[in-house]
Short mmCIF file of C-alpha atoms in Angstrom, two decimals:
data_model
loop_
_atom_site.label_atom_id
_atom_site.label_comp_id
_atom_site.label_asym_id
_atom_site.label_seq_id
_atom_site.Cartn_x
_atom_site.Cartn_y
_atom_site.Cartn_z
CA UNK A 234 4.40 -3.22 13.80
CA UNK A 235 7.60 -2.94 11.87
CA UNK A 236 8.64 -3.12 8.20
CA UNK A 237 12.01 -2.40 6.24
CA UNK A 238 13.93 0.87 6.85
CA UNK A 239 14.46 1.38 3.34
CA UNK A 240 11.47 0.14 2.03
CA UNK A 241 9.28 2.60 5.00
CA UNK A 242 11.56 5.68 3.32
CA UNK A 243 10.88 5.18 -0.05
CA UNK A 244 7.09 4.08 0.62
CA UNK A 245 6.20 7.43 2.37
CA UNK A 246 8.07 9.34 -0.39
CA UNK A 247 5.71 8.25 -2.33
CA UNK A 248 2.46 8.62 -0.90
CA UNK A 249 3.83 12.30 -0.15
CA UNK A 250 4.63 12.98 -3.43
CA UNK A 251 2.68 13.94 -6.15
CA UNK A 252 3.11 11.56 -8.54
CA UNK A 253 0.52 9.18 -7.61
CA UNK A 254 -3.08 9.30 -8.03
CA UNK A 255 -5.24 7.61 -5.38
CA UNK A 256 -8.00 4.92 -6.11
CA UNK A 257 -10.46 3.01 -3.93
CA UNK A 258 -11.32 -0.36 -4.07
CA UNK A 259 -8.25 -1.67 -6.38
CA UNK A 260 -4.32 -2.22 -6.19
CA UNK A 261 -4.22 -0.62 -9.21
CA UNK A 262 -6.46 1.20 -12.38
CA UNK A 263 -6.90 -0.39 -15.50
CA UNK A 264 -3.90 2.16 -17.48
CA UNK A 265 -1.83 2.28 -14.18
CA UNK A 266 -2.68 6.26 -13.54
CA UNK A 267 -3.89 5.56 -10.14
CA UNK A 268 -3.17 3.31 -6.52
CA UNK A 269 -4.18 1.96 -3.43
CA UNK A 270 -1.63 2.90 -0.77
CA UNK A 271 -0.22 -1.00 -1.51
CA UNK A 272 -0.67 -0.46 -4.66
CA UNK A 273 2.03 2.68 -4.68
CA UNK A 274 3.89 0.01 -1.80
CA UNK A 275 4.16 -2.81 -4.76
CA UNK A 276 5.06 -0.29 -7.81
CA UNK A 277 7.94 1.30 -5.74
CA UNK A 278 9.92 -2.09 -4.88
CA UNK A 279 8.95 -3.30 -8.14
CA UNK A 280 6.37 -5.95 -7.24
CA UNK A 281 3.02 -5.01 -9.11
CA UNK A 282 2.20 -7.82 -10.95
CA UNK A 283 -0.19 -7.89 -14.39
CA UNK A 284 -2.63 -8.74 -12.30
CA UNK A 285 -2.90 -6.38 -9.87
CA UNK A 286 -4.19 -4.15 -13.00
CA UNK A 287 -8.43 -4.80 -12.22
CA UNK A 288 -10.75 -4.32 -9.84
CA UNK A 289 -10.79 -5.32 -6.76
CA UNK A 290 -7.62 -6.30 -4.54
CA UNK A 291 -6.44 -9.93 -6.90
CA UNK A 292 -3.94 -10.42 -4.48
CA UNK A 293 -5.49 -9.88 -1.35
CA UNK A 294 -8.22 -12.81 -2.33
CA UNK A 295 -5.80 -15.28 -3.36
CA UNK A 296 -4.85 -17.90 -0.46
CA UNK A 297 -9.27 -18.28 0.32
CA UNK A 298 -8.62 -16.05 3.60
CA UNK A 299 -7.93 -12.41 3.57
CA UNK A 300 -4.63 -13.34 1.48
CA UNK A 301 -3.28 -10.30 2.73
CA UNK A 302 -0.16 -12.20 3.33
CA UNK A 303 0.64 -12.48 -0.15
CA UNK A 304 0.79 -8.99 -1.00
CA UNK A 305 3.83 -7.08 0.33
CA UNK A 306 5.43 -9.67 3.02
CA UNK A 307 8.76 -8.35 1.84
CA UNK A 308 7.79 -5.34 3.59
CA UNK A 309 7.44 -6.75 6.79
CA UNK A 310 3.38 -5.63 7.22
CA UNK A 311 1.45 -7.75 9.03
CA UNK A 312 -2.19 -8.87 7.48
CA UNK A 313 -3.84 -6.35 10.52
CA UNK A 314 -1.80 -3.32 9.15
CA UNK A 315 -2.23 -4.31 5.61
CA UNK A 316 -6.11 -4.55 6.23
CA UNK A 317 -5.75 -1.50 7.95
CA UNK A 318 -4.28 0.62 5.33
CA UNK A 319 -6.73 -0.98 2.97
CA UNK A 320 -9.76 0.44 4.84
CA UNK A 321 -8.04 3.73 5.28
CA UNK A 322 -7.52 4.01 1.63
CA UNK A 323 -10.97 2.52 0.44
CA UNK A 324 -13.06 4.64 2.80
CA UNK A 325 -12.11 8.01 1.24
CA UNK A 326 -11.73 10.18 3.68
CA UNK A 327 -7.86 9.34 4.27
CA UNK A 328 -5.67 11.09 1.58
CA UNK A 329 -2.13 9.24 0.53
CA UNK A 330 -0.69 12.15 3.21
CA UNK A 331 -2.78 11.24 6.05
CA UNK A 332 -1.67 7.56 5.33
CA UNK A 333 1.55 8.29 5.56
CA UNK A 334 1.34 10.36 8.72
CA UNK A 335 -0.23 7.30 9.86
CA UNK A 336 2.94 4.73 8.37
CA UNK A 337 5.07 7.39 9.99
CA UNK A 338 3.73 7.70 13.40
CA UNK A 339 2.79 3.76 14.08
CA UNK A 340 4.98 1.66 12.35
CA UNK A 341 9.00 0.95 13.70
CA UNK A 342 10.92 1.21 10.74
CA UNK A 343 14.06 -1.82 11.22
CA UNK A 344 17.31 -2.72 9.33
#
């Protein structure tokens, strides 16, 4: 698995940082306080959309499948990682820094 070098440095910056809240079961809350780990992946490069604002994961239904495709391929995650990180998150026993230690230990970060 690989992603973006840039992108992987900013990401787990993030999810080590304090300045997100974590939610379950949605990109994003309703006034934008809290995040999936995609969620925090989308806000950082600037690609949270209006309607990743409700429950559930909008973007991840969209294409019929798992439409994980749609929801960070800038990134360079494939739909196993994505769905990966999405049961992480959504099973509450990972925090945003076990995530990351995750991100950081199993995904090859490339120019």
């Amino acid at each position: 698995m690989t992603m973006r070098k840039i992108i992987k440095k900013k990401w787990l910056n993030a999810l080590r940082s304090d300045q997100y809240e974590q939610t379950k079961g949605k990109m994003c809350d309703y006034t934008g306080g809290a995040f999936c780990c995609l969620g925090v992946l989308k806000r950082i490069t600037g690609q949270l959309k209006e309607e990743d604002w409700s429950d559930g994961y909008p973007s991840l239904e969209a294409d019929g499948d798992s439409g994980l495709e749609s929801v960070c391929p800038y990134a360079g995650l494939t739909v196993g990682l994505q769905e990966k990180l999405v049961n992480m998150n959504d099973s509450g026993k990972y925090s945003f820094e076990r995530i990351a230690s995750y991100i950081s230990r199993n995904v090859k970060a490339v120019d």
